CSV table of C-alpha atoms in Angstrom, one decimal:
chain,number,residue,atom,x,y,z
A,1,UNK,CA,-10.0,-13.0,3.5
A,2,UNK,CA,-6.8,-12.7,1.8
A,3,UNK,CA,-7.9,-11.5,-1.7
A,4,UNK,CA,-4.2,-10.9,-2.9
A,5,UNK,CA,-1.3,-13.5,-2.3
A,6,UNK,CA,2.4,-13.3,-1.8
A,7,UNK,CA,3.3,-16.9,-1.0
A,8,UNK,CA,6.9,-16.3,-0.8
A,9,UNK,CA,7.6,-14.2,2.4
A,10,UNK,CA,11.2,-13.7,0.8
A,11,UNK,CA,13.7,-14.6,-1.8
A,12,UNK,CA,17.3,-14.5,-2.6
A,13,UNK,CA,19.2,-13.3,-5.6
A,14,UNK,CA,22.9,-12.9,-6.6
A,15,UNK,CA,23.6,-9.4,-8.4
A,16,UNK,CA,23.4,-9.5,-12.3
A,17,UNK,CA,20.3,-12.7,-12.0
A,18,UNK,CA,16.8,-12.8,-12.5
A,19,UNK,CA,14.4,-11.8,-9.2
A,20,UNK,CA,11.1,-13.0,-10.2
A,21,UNK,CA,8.2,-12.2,-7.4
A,22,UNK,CA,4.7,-13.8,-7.3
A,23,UNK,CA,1.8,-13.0,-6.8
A,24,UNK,CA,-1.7,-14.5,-7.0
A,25,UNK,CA,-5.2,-13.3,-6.9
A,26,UNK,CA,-8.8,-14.5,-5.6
A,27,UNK,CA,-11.1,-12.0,-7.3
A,28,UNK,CA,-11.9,-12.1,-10.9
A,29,UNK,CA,-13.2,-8.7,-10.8
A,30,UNK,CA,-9.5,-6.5,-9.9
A,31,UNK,CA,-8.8,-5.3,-13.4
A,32,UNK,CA,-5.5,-3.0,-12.2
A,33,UNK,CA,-2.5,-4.4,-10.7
A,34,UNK,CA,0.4,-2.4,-9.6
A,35,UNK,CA,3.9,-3.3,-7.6
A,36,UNK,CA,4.9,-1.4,-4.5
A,37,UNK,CA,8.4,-1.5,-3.7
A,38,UNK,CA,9.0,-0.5,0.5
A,39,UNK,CA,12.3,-0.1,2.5
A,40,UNK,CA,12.0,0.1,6.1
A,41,UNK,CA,10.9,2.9,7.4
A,42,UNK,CA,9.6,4.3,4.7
A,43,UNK,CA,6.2,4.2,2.5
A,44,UNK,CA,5.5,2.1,-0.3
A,45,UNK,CA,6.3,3.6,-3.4
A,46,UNK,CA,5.1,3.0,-7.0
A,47,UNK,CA,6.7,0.5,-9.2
A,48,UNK,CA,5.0,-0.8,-12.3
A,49,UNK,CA,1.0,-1.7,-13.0
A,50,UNK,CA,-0.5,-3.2,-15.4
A,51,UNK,CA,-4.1,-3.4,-16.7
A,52,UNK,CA,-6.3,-6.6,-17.1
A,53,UNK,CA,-6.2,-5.8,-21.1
A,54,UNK,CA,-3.2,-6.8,-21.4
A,55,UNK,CA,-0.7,-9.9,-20.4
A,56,UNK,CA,2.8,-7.9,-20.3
A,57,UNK,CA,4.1,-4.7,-18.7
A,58,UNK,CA,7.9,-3.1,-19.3
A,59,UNK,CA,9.7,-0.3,-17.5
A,60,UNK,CA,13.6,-0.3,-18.0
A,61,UNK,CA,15.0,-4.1,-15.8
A,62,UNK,CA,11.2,-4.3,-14.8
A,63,UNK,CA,8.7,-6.1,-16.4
A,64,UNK,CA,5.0,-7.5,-15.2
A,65,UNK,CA,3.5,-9.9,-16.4
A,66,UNK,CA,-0.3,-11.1,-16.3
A,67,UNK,CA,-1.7,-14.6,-16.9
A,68,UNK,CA,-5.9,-13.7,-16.1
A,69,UNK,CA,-6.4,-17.2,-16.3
A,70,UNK,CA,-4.4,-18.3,-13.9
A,71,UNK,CA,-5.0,-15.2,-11.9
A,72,UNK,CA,-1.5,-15.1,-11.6
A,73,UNK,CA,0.7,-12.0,-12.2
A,74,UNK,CA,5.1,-11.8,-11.3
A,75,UNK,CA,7.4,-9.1,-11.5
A,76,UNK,CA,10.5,-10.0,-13.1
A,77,UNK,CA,13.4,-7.7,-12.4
A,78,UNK,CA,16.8,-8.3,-14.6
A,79,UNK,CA,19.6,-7.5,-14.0
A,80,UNK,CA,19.1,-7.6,-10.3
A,81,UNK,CA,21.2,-4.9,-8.4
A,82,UNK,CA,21.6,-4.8,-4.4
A,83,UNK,CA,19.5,-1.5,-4.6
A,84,UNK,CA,16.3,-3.4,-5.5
A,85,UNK,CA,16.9,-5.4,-1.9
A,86,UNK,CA,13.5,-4.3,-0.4
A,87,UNK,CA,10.0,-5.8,0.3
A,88,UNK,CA,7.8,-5.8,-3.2
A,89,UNK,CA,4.1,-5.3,-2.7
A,90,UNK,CA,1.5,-6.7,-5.0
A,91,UNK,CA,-1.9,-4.7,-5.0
A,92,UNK,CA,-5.0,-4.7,-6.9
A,93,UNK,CA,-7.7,-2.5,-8.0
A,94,UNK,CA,-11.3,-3.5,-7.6
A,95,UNK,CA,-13.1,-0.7,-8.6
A,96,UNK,CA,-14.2,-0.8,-11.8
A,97,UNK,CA,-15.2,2.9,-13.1
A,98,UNK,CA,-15.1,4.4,-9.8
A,99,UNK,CA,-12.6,7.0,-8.6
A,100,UNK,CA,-11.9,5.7,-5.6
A,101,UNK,CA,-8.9,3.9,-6.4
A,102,UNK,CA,-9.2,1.4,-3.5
A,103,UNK,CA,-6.0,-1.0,-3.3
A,104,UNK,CA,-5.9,-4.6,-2.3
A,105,UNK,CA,-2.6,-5.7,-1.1
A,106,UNK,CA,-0.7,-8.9,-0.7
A,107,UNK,CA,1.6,-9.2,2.5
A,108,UNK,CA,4.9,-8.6,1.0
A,109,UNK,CA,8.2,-10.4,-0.5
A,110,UNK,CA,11.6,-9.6,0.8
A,111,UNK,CA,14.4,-9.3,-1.8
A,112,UNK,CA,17.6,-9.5,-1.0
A,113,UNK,CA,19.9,-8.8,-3.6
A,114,UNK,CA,23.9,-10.3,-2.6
A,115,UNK,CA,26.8,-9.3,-4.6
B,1,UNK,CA,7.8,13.7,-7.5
B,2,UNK,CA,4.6,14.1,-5.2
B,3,UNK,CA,5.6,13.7,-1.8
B,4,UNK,CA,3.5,12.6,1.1
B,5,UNK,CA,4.6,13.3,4.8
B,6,UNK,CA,3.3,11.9,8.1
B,7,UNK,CA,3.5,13.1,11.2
B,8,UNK,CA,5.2,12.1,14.3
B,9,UNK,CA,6.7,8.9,12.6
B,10,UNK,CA,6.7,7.3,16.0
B,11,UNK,CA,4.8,8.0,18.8
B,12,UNK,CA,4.8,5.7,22.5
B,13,UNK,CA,1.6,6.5,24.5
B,14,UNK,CA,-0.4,4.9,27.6
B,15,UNK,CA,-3.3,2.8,27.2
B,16,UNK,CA,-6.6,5.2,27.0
B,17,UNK,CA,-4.8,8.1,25.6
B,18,UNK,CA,-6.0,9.1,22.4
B,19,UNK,CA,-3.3,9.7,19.3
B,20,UNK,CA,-3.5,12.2,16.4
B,21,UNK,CA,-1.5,11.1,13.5
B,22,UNK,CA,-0.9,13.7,10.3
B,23,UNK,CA,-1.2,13.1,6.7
B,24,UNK,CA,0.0,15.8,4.2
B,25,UNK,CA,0.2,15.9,0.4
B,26,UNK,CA,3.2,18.5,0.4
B,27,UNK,CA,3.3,19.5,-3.0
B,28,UNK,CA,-0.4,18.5,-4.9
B,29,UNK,CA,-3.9,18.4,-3.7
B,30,UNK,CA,-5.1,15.2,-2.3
B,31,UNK,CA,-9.0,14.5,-3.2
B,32,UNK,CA,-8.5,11.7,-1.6
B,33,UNK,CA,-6.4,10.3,1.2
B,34,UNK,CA,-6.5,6.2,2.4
B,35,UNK,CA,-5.1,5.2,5.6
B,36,UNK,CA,-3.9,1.7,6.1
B,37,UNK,CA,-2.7,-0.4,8.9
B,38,UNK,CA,0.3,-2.4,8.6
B,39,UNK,CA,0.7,-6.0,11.4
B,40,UNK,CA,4.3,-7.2,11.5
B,41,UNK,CA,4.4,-9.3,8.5
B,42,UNK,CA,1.3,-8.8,7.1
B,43,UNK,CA,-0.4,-6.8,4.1
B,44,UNK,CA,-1.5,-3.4,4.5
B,45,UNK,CA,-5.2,-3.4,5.2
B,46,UNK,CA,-7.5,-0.7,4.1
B,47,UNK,CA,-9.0,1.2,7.5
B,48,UNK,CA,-10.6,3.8,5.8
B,49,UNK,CA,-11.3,6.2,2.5
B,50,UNK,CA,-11.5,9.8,3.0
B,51,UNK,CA,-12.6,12.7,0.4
B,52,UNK,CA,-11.9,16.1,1.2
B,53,UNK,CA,-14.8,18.0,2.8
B,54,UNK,CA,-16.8,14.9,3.7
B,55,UNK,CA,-17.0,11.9,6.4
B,56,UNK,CA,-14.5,9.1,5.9
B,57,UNK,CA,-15.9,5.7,4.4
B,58,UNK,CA,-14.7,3.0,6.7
B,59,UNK,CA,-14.0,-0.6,6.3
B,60,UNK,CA,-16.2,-3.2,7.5
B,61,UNK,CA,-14.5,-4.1,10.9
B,62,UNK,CA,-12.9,-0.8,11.4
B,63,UNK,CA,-14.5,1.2,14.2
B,64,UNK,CA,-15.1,4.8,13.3
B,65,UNK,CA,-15.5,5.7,16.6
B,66,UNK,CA,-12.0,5.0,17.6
B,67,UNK,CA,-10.6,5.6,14.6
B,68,UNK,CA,-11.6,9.4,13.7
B,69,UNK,CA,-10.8,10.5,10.6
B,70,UNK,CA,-10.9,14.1,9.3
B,71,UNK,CA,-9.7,15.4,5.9
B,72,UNK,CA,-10.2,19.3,6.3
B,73,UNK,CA,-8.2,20.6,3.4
B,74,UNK,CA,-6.5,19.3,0.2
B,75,UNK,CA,-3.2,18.4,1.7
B,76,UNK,CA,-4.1,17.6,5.2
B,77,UNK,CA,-5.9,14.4,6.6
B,78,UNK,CA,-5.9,13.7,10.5
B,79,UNK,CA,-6.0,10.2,12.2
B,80,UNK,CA,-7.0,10.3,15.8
B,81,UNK,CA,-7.0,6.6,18.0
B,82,UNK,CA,-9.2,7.4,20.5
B,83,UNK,CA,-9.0,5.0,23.8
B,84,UNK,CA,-5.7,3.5,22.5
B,85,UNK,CA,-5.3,0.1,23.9
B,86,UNK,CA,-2.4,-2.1,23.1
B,87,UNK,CA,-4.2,-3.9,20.5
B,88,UNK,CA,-3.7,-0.9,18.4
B,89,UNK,CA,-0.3,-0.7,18.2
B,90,UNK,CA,0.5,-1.1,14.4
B,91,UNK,CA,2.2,0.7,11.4
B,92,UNK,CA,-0.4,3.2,10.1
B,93,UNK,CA,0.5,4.9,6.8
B,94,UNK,CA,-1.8,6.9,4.7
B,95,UNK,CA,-1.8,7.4,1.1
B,96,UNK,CA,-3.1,10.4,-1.4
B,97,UNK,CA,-4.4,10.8,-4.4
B,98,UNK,CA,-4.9,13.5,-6.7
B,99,UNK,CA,-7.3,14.1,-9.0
B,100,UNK,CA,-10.3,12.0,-9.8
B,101,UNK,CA,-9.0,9.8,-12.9
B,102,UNK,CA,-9.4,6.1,-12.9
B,103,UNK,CA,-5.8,5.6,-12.6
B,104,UNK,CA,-4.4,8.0,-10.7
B,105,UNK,CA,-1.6,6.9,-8.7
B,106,UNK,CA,-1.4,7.1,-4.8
B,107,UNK,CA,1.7,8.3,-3.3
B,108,UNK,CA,2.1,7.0,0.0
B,109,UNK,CA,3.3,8.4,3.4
B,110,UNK,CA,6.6,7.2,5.6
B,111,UNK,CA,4.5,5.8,8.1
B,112,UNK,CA,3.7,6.0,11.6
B,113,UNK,CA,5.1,3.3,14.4
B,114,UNK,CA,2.1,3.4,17.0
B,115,UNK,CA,3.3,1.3,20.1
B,116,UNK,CA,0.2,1.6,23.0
B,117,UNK,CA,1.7,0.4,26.4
Protein backbone atom coordinates (compact mmCIF):
# COMPACT_ATOMS: atom_id res chain seq x y z
CA UNK A 1 0.00 0.00 0.00
CA UNK A 2 1.54 2.97 -1.43
CA UNK A 3 1.00 5.58 1.36
CA UNK A 4 3.15 8.28 -0.56
CA UNK A 5 2.77 9.11 -4.30
CA UNK A 6 5.03 10.36 -7.09
CA UNK A 7 2.77 10.10 -10.09
CA UNK A 8 5.22 11.50 -12.51
CA UNK A 9 8.08 8.97 -12.94
CA UNK A 10 10.05 11.92 -14.63
CA UNK A 11 10.01 15.40 -15.97
CA UNK A 12 11.75 17.71 -18.17
CA UNK A 13 13.02 21.22 -17.71
CA UNK A 14 15.01 23.80 -19.81
CA UNK A 15 17.76 25.68 -17.57
CA UNK A 16 16.64 29.05 -16.04
CA UNK A 17 12.41 27.42 -15.79
CA UNK A 18 10.39 26.33 -13.11
CA UNK A 19 10.75 22.27 -12.05
CA UNK A 20 7.82 21.69 -10.02
CA UNK A 21 7.60 17.91 -8.49
CA UNK A 22 4.49 16.22 -6.96
CA UNK A 23 3.70 14.53 -4.64
CA UNK A 24 0.53 13.09 -2.87
CA UNK A 25 -0.29 11.48 0.33
CA UNK A 26 -2.86 8.66 1.73
CA UNK A 27 -2.54 9.08 5.42
CA UNK A 28 -3.88 11.95 7.29
CA UNK A 29 -1.78 11.29 10.21
CA UNK A 30 2.15 12.09 8.55
CA UNK A 31 2.65 15.51 10.05
CA UNK A 32 6.57 15.89 8.49
CA UNK A 33 7.35 15.85 4.95
CA UNK A 34 10.79 16.15 3.62
CA UNK A 35 12.42 15.97 -0.15
CA UNK A 36 15.35 13.60 -0.89
CA UNK A 37 17.30 14.51 -3.78
CA UNK A 38 19.47 11.00 -5.17
CA UNK A 39 21.98 10.64 -8.06
CA UNK A 40 22.90 7.30 -9.09
CA UNK A 41 24.88 5.56 -7.12
CA UNK A 42 24.74 7.37 -4.40
CA UNK A 43 22.30 7.80 -1.15
CA UNK A 44 19.53 10.04 -0.80
CA UNK A 45 20.38 13.18 0.63
CA UNK A 46 18.35 15.89 2.50
CA UNK A 47 16.65 18.64 0.70
CA UNK A 48 13.92 20.59 2.31
CA UNK A 49 10.92 19.45 4.89
CA UNK A 50 8.17 20.98 6.03
CA UNK A 51 5.88 20.52 8.97
CA UNK A 52 1.97 19.94 8.79
CA UNK A 53 1.63 23.51 10.71
CA UNK A 54 2.34 25.21 8.08
CA UNK A 55 1.44 25.40 4.09
CA UNK A 56 4.97 26.93 2.67
CA UNK A 57 8.69 26.06 3.06
CA UNK A 58 11.80 28.20 1.43
CA UNK A 59 15.52 27.36 1.13
CA UNK A 60 17.43 29.61 -1.45
CA UNK A 61 15.65 28.32 -5.51
CA UNK A 62 13.77 25.74 -3.25
CA UNK A 63 10.49 26.00 -1.93
CA UNK A 64 7.78 23.35 -0.53
CA UNK A 65 4.66 23.79 -0.44
CA UNK A 66 1.68 21.98 1.56
CA UNK A 67 -2.00 22.02 0.72
CA UNK A 68 -3.28 19.32 4.02
CA UNK A 69 -6.44 19.39 2.39
CA UNK A 70 -5.66 18.18 -0.58
CA UNK A 71 -2.95 16.03 0.92
CA UNK A 72 -0.97 17.34 -1.70
CA UNK A 73 2.55 18.83 -1.26
CA UNK A 74 5.29 20.01 -4.55
CA UNK A 75 8.60 21.09 -4.58
CA UNK A 76 9.17 23.93 -6.69
CA UNK A 77 12.70 24.59 -7.75
CA UNK A 78 13.49 28.12 -9.70
CA UNK A 79 15.85 28.80 -11.51
CA UNK A 80 16.38 25.30 -12.58
CA UNK A 81 20.11 24.50 -13.21
CA UNK A 82 21.50 21.10 -14.92
CA UNK A 83 22.93 20.24 -11.40
CA UNK A 84 19.51 19.67 -9.90
CA UNK A 85 19.08 16.77 -12.75
CA UNK A 86 18.56 13.90 -10.31
CA UNK A 87 15.63 11.75 -8.94
CA UNK A 88 13.62 13.85 -5.99
CA UNK A 89 12.17 11.72 -3.28
CA UNK A 90 9.10 12.65 -1.33
CA UNK A 91 8.88 11.05 2.22
CA UNK A 92 6.74 11.42 5.16
CA UNK A 93 6.83 11.12 8.81
CA UNK A 94 4.25 9.20 10.68
CA UNK A 95 5.27 9.22 13.95
CA UNK A 96 3.81 11.56 15.93
CA UNK A 97 5.94 12.22 19.30
CA UNK A 98 8.05 9.25 18.91
CA UNK A 99 11.74 9.24 18.15
CA UNK A 100 11.90 6.91 15.74
CA UNK A 101 11.79 9.04 12.81
CA UNK A 102 10.34 6.28 10.54
CA UNK A 103 10.12 7.63 6.69
CA UNK A 104 7.56 6.88 4.19
CA UNK A 105 8.69 7.28 0.69
CA UNK A 106 7.18 7.83 -2.73
CA UNK A 107 9.01 6.08 -5.69
CA UNK A 108 10.78 8.84 -7.15
CA UNK A 109 10.74 11.72 -10.08
CA UNK A 110 13.48 12.06 -12.47
CA UNK A 111 14.57 15.63 -13.32
CA UNK A 112 16.36 16.36 -16.02
CA UNK A 113 17.53 19.71 -16.33
CA UNK A 114 18.63 20.57 -20.46
CA UNK A 115 20.47 23.70 -21.18
CA UNK B 1 28.29 17.32 6.99
CA UNK B 2 27.50 13.80 8.72
CA UNK B 3 28.59 11.21 6.49
CA UNK B 4 27.27 7.74 6.28
CA UNK B 5 29.37 4.93 4.47
CA UNK B 6 28.36 1.42 3.36
CA UNK B 7 30.19 -1.33 2.72
CA UNK B 8 31.11 -3.32 -0.22
CA UNK B 9 28.84 -1.02 -2.53
CA UNK B 10 28.44 -4.07 -4.72
CA UNK B 11 28.65 -7.40 -4.04
CA UNK B 12 27.67 -10.71 -6.73
CA UNK B 13 27.12 -13.92 -4.70
CA UNK B 14 25.61 -17.55 -5.36
CA UNK B 15 22.22 -18.52 -4.35
CA UNK B 16 22.42 -19.78 -0.51
CA UNK B 17 25.36 -17.78 0.42
CA UNK B 18 24.75 -15.48 3.05
CA UNK B 19 25.83 -11.58 2.60
CA UNK B 20 27.06 -9.08 5.34
CA UNK B 21 26.52 -5.62 4.33
CA UNK B 22 28.15 -2.54 6.64
CA UNK B 23 26.60 0.59 7.84
CA UNK B 24 28.77 3.32 9.50
CA UNK B 25 28.03 6.81 10.76
CA UNK B 26 31.76 8.11 10.19
CA UNK B 27 31.71 11.13 11.92
CA UNK B 28 28.51 11.22 14.77
CA UNK B 29 26.88 8.61 16.77
CA UNK B 30 23.95 6.84 15.24
CA UNK B 31 21.09 5.89 18.00
CA UNK B 32 19.53 4.76 15.34
CA UNK B 33 20.12 3.25 12.00
CA UNK B 34 17.15 2.17 9.20
CA UNK B 35 17.85 0.00 6.36
CA UNK B 36 15.80 0.16 3.32
CA UNK B 37 15.43 -1.84 0.21
CA UNK B 38 15.34 -0.18 -3.03
CA UNK B 39 13.30 -2.35 -6.49
CA UNK B 40 14.32 -0.83 -9.83
CA UNK B 41 11.87 1.89 -10.03
CA UNK B 42 10.24 1.77 -6.94
CA UNK B 43 10.24 3.68 -3.49
CA UNK B 44 12.55 2.77 -0.84
CA UNK B 45 10.75 0.46 1.59
CA UNK B 46 11.45 0.35 5.23
CA UNK B 47 13.00 -3.35 6.11
CA UNK B 48 13.86 -2.68 9.46
CA UNK B 49 14.56 -0.06 12.56
CA UNK B 50 17.51 -0.65 14.66
CA UNK B 51 18.61 1.07 18.12
CA UNK B 52 21.96 0.66 19.36
CA UNK B 53 22.36 -2.14 21.99
CA UNK B 54 18.98 -3.75 21.24
CA UNK B 55 17.15 -6.24 18.55
CA UNK B 56 16.09 -4.55 15.30
CA UNK B 57 12.21 -3.79 14.93
CA UNK B 58 11.25 -5.26 11.57
CA UNK B 59 8.58 -4.59 9.13
CA UNK B 60 5.61 -6.50 8.74
CA UNK B 61 6.68 -8.81 5.74
CA UNK B 62 10.29 -8.58 6.39
CA UNK B 63 11.75 -11.83 7.54
CA UNK B 64 14.13 -11.37 10.50
CA UNK B 65 15.48 -14.53 10.07
CA UNK B 66 16.98 -13.83 6.73
CA UNK B 67 17.46 -10.56 7.25
CA UNK B 68 19.77 -10.28 10.48
CA UNK B 69 20.32 -7.10 11.71
CA UNK B 70 22.86 -6.13 14.40
CA UNK B 71 23.77 -2.52 15.56
CA UNK B 72 26.77 -3.22 18.08
CA UNK B 73 28.17 0.27 18.49
CA UNK B 74 27.16 3.89 17.74
CA UNK B 75 28.53 4.08 14.27
CA UNK B 76 28.35 0.55 13.14
CA UNK B 77 25.08 -1.44 11.96
CA UNK B 78 25.54 -4.92 10.09
CA UNK B 79 23.06 -6.40 7.50
CA UNK B 80 23.45 -10.08 6.95
CA UNK B 81 21.07 -11.94 3.93
CA UNK B 82 21.14 -15.24 5.05
CA UNK B 83 20.14 -18.03 2.29
CA UNK B 84 20.34 -15.33 -0.48
CA UNK B 85 18.16 -16.35 -3.27
CA UNK B 86 17.77 -14.33 -6.37
CA UNK B 87 14.68 -12.78 -5.20
CA UNK B 88 16.84 -10.71 -2.95
CA UNK B 89 18.72 -9.04 -5.22
CA UNK B 90 17.87 -5.22 -4.62
CA UNK B 91 19.54 -1.82 -3.69
CA UNK B 92 19.80 -1.89 0.17
CA UNK B 93 20.85 1.41 1.73
CA UNK B 94 20.75 2.25 5.42
CA UNK B 95 20.30 5.46 7.01
CA UNK B 96 21.36 7.03 10.69
CA UNK B 97 20.25 9.12 12.92
CA UNK B 98 21.55 10.83 15.72
CA UNK B 99 20.24 11.89 18.63
CA UNK B 100 16.77 11.27 19.91
CA UNK B 101 14.87 14.68 18.84
CA UNK B 102 11.61 14.56 16.95
CA UNK B 103 13.28 15.96 13.93
CA UNK B 104 16.43 14.77 13.68
CA UNK B 105 17.52 14.32 10.24
CA UNK B 106 18.74 10.92 8.69
CA UNK B 107 21.78 10.88 6.67
CA UNK B 108 21.73 8.18 4.33
CA UNK B 109 24.32 5.60 3.06
CA UNK B 110 25.69 5.20 -0.79
CA UNK B 111 24.05 2.02 -1.06
CA UNK B 112 24.64 -1.44 -1.64
CA UNK B 113 23.90 -3.26 -5.33
CA UNK B 114 23.04 -6.97 -4.07
CA UNK B 115 22.81 -9.09 -7.31
CA UNK B 116 22.07 -13.15 -5.98
CA UNK B 117 22.77 -15.50 -9.03
Amino acid sequence: DQQVKQNSPSLSVQEGRISILNCDYTNSMFDYFLWYKKYPAEGPTFLISISSIKDKNEDGRFTVFLNKSAKHLSLHIVPSQPGDSAVYFCAANLDRGSTLGRLYFGRGTQLTVWP
Amino acid sequence: GAVVSQHPSRVICKSGTSVKIECRSLDFQATTMFWYRQFPKQSLMLMATSNEGSKATYEQGVEKDKFLINHASLTLSTLTVTSAHPEDSSFYICSARSGTGYYNEQFFGPGTRLTVL
